[in-house]
Amino acid sequence: MPLAVISLRHGTTLEYRRAIADSIHQAMMEALHITRDDRFQLINEYPPEHFIHDRIYYGVERSERAVFIQITISHRDLAQRRALYDLVPAHLAAAPGVRREDVFINLVEVARENWWAYARSAPSPAGS
Amino acid sequence: MPLAVISLRHGTTLEYRRAIADSIHQAMMEALHITRDDRFQLINEYPPEHFIHDRIYYGVERSERAVFIQITISHRDLAQRRALYDLVPAHLAAAPGVRREDVFINLVEVARENWWAYARSAPSPAGS
Amino acid sequence: MPLAVISLRHGTTLEYRRAIADSIHQAMMEALHITRDDRFQLINEYPPEHFIHDRIYYGVERSERAVFIQITISHRDLAQRRALYDLVPAHLAAAPGVRREDVFINLVEVARENWWAYARSAPSPAGS
């Protein structure tokens, strides 16, 4: 039950944003071995003046199409996190065509016990 | 000084959202033993297409009234976290009448030193 | 690559909000020794009824101009975190003139490996 919060500026189409969400989920399924139904995503759109970053962060030019992705997940080994750093930009580059330079990822790891969702029988589905 | 971020889709009344916030705070007071004034909550409303989850997560049908609650708290023992998982859905079921299947909870634990608010005298009120 | 999420109520000018963002970044540069270009900030404005806190938290009156700042950073020693608690309210008091009583700070610490941004060559710029 990871949570992905996707932040970007106003000015994209719904189809574009949906492709972003789909690509991130695809990357998370592959990197973290979560199931297709284990999907929780929130998309936050911002006016440009409320989405602030340096245009030339770390010597690389970032654009108006920058996307900041904050994913809360249960603790993962470094290999899985690195797989995410490979697969999220790769899938976003494929669809909807986000430049790698415009992708920013932050992972917040929590304990497996820090999720709750209703399940018909114990144990809870949480922990992914 | 916990922070509860409450996310749900557009289409509810202010009274309904206020009842959600009140019930979550009541559950947090009971489970975490925080005081009534130790209340910080943000409510984020989303268009349906920006609040994405699988309709049948873990074999259970979730509805348009799903509520995702992300609570940042100082580290807590498992008993307190489990009390939260009992009490938040219970209070939400009582008022405003949220189905248990529509409640999702995620806890982000931080160090007690990771909070700051102005206090007339040291020590800071933070840490709850 | 810290992320600062700034939440406040509707009713301020863009200039005021920009001064808040600038002051927080200045404080973070001084306290955490990050570079000027290492800036990622999101500003969330709320209707009053969605930005909920007790008016007299911990015996101190808070106003309609309260600002909640949640900063995700890599792990920091306590001295740096305390410097942040000194410098953020100090800079916000200087510009745009936020009362100390109206500042709330929460830090979410993550592993240095929990950031990713494109860099022309390894290692990644992440980790700040």
Coordinates of N, CA and C in Angstrom, one line a residue, chain A residues 45-113:
Chain A
E45 N -1.8 19.7 -8.7 CA -1.4 20.6 -9.7 C -1.1 22.0 -9.0
Y46 N -0.1 22.7 -9.5 CA 0.2 24.0 -8.9 C 0.3 25.1 -9.9
P47 N -0.1 26.3 -9.5 CA 0.3 27.4 -10.4 C 1.8 27.5 -10.3
P48 N 2.4 28.0 -11.4 CA 3.9 28.1 -11.5 C 4.5 28.7 -10.3
E49 N 3.9 29.7 -9.7 CA 4.6 30.4 -8.6 C 4.5 29.7 -7.3
H50 N 3.8 28.6 -7.3 CA 3.7 27.7 -6.1 C 4.5 26.4 -6.2
F51 N 5.1 26.3 -7.3 CA 5.9 25.1 -7.6 C 7.3 25.6 -7.9
I52 N 8.1 25.6 -6.9 CA 9.4 26.4 -6.9 C 10.6 25.5 -7.0
H53 N 11.4 25.6 -8.0 CA 12.7 25.0 -7.9 C 13.7 25.8 -8.8
D54 N 14.9 25.5 -8.6 CA 15.9 26.2 -9.4 C 15.9 25.7 -10.8
R55 N 16.0 26.6 -11.7 CA 15.9 26.2 -13.1 C 17.1 25.4 -13.6
I56 N 18.3 25.6 -12.9 CA 19.5 24.9 -13.3 C 20.0 24.1 -12.1
Y57 N 19.2 23.3 -11.6 CA 19.7 22.5 -10.4 C 20.8 21.5 -10.8
Y58 N 21.9 21.6 -10.0 CA 23.0 20.7 -10.2 C 23.6 20.8 -11.6
G59 N 23.5 22.0 -12.2 CA 24.1 22.2 -13.5 C 23.3 21.7 -14.7
V60 N 22.1 21.2 -14.4 CA 21.2 20.6 -15.5 C 20.0 21.5 -15.6
E61 N 19.6 21.8 -16.8 CA 18.4 22.6 -17.0 C 17.1 21.8 -16.8
R62 N 16.3 22.3 -15.9 CA 15.0 21.7 -15.7 C 13.9 22.6 -16.3
S63 N 12.8 22.1 -16.7 CA 11.8 22.8 -17.4 C 10.5 23.1 -16.7
E64 N 9.6 23.7 -17.3 CA 8.3 24.0 -16.7 C 7.5 22.7 -16.5
R65 N 8.0 21.6 -17.2 CA 7.3 20.3 -17.1 C 7.8 19.4 -16.0
A66 N 8.6 20.0 -15.0 CA 9.2 19.2 -14.0 C 8.0 18.5 -13.2
V67 N 8.4 17.3 -12.7 CA 7.4 16.5 -11.9 C 8.2 16.1 -10.6
F68 N 7.5 16.4 -9.5 CA 8.1 16.0 -8.2 C 7.3 14.8 -7.7
I69 N 7.9 13.7 -7.5 CA 7.2 12.5 -7.0 C 7.7 12.0 -5.7
Q70 N 6.8 12.1 -4.7 CA 7.1 11.7 -3.3 C 6.4 10.4 -3.1
I71 N 7.1 9.3 -2.8 CA 6.5 8.0 -2.6 C 6.7 7.5 -1.2
T72 N 5.7 7.3 -0.5 CA 5.8 6.7 0.8 C 5.7 5.2 0.7
I73 N 6.7 4.5 1.2 CA 6.7 3.0 1.1 C 7.2 2.4 2.4
S74 N 6.9 1.1 2.5 CA 7.6 0.4 3.6 C 9.1 0.2 3.3
H75 N 9.9 0.0 4.3 CA 11.3 -0.1 4.1 C 11.7 -1.1 2.9
R76 N 12.6 -0.7 2.1 CA 13.0 -1.5 0.9 C 14.5 -1.6 0.9
D77 N 15.0 -2.6 0.3 CA 16.5 -2.7 0.2 C 16.9 -1.7 -0.9
L78 N 18.2 -1.4 -0.9 CA 18.7 -0.4 -1.8 C 18.5 -0.8 -3.3
A79 N 18.6 -2.1 -3.5 CA 18.4 -2.6 -4.9 C 17.0 -2.2 -5.5
Q80 N 16.0 -2.3 -4.6 CA 14.6 -2.0 -5.1 C 14.5 -0.5 -5.3
R81 N 15.1 0.3 -4.4 CA 15.0 1.7 -4.5 C 15.7 2.2 -5.8
R82 N 16.9 1.5 -6.1 CA 17.6 1.9 -7.3 C 16.8 1.5 -8.5
A83 N 16.2 0.4 -8.4 CA 15.3 -0.1 -9.6 C 14.3 1.0 -9.9
L84 N 13.7 1.5 -8.8 CA 12.7 2.6 -8.9 C 13.3 3.8 -9.7
Y85 N 14.6 4.1 -9.3 CA 15.2 5.3 -9.9 C 15.5 5.0 -11.4
D86 N 15.7 3.8 -11.8 CA 15.8 3.5 -13.2 C 14.5 3.5 -13.9
L87 N 13.5 2.8 -13.3 CA 12.3 2.5 -14.0 C 11.3 3.7 -14.0
V88 N 11.2 4.5 -13.0 CA 10.3 5.6 -13.0 C 10.7 6.6 -14.2
P89 N 11.9 7.1 -14.2 CA 12.2 8.0 -15.4 C 12.1 7.3 -16.7
A90 N 12.4 6.0 -16.8 CA 12.3 5.3 -18.1 C 10.9 5.2 -18.5
H91 N 10.0 4.8 -17.7 CA 8.6 4.7 -18.1 C 8.0 6.1 -18.3
L92 N 8.4 7.1 -17.6 CA 7.9 8.5 -17.9 C 8.4 9.0 -19.2
A93 N 9.6 8.6 -19.5 CA 10.2 9.0 -20.8 C 9.4 8.4 -22.0
A94 N 9.0 7.1 -21.8 CA 8.2 6.4 -22.8 C 6.8 7.0 -22.9
A95 N 6.2 7.3 -21.8 CA 4.8 7.8 -21.8 C 4.6 8.6 -20.5
P96 N 4.3 9.8 -20.6 CA 3.9 10.6 -21.8 C 5.0 11.3 -22.4
G97 N 6.3 11.0 -22.1 CA 7.4 11.7 -22.7 C 8.0 12.8 -21.9
V98 N 8.2 12.5 -20.6 CA 8.8 13.4 -19.7 C 10.3 13.3 -19.8
R99 N 11.0 14.4 -19.9 CA 12.4 14.4 -19.9 C 13.0 13.9 -18.6
R100 N 14.0 13.1 -18.7 CA 14.6 12.6 -17.4 C 15.0 13.8 -16.5
E101 N 15.5 14.9 -17.1 CA 15.9 16.0 -16.3 C 14.7 16.7 -15.5
D102 N 13.5 16.3 -15.9 CA 12.4 16.9 -15.2 C 11.7 16.0 -14.2
V103 N 12.4 14.9 -13.9 CA 11.9 14.0 -12.9 C 12.7 14.1 -11.6
F104 N 11.9 14.3 -10.5 CA 12.5 14.3 -9.2 C 11.8 13.3 -8.3
I105 N 12.6 12.5 -7.6 CA 11.9 11.4 -6.8 C 12.4 11.5 -5.4
N106 N 11.5 11.4 -4.4 CA 11.9 11.3 -3.0 C 11.1 10.1 -2.4
L107 N 11.8 9.3 -1.7 CA 11.1 8.2 -1.0 C 11.1 8.4 0.5
V108 N 10.0 8.2 1.1 CA 9.8 8.2 2.5 C 9.5 6.8 3.0
E109 N 10.4 6.2 3.7 CA 10.2 4.8 4.2 C 9.6 4.8 5.5
V110 N 8.7 3.9 5.7 CA 8.0 3.7 7.0 C 8.0 2.2 7.4
A111 N 7.7 2.0 8.6 CA 7.6 0.6 9.1 C 6.4 -0.1 8.4
R112 N 6.5 -1.4 8.2 CA 5.4 -2.2 7.6 C 4.1 -2.1 8.4
E113 N 4.2 -1.8 9.6 CA 3.0 -1.7 10.5 C 2.4 -0.4 10.4

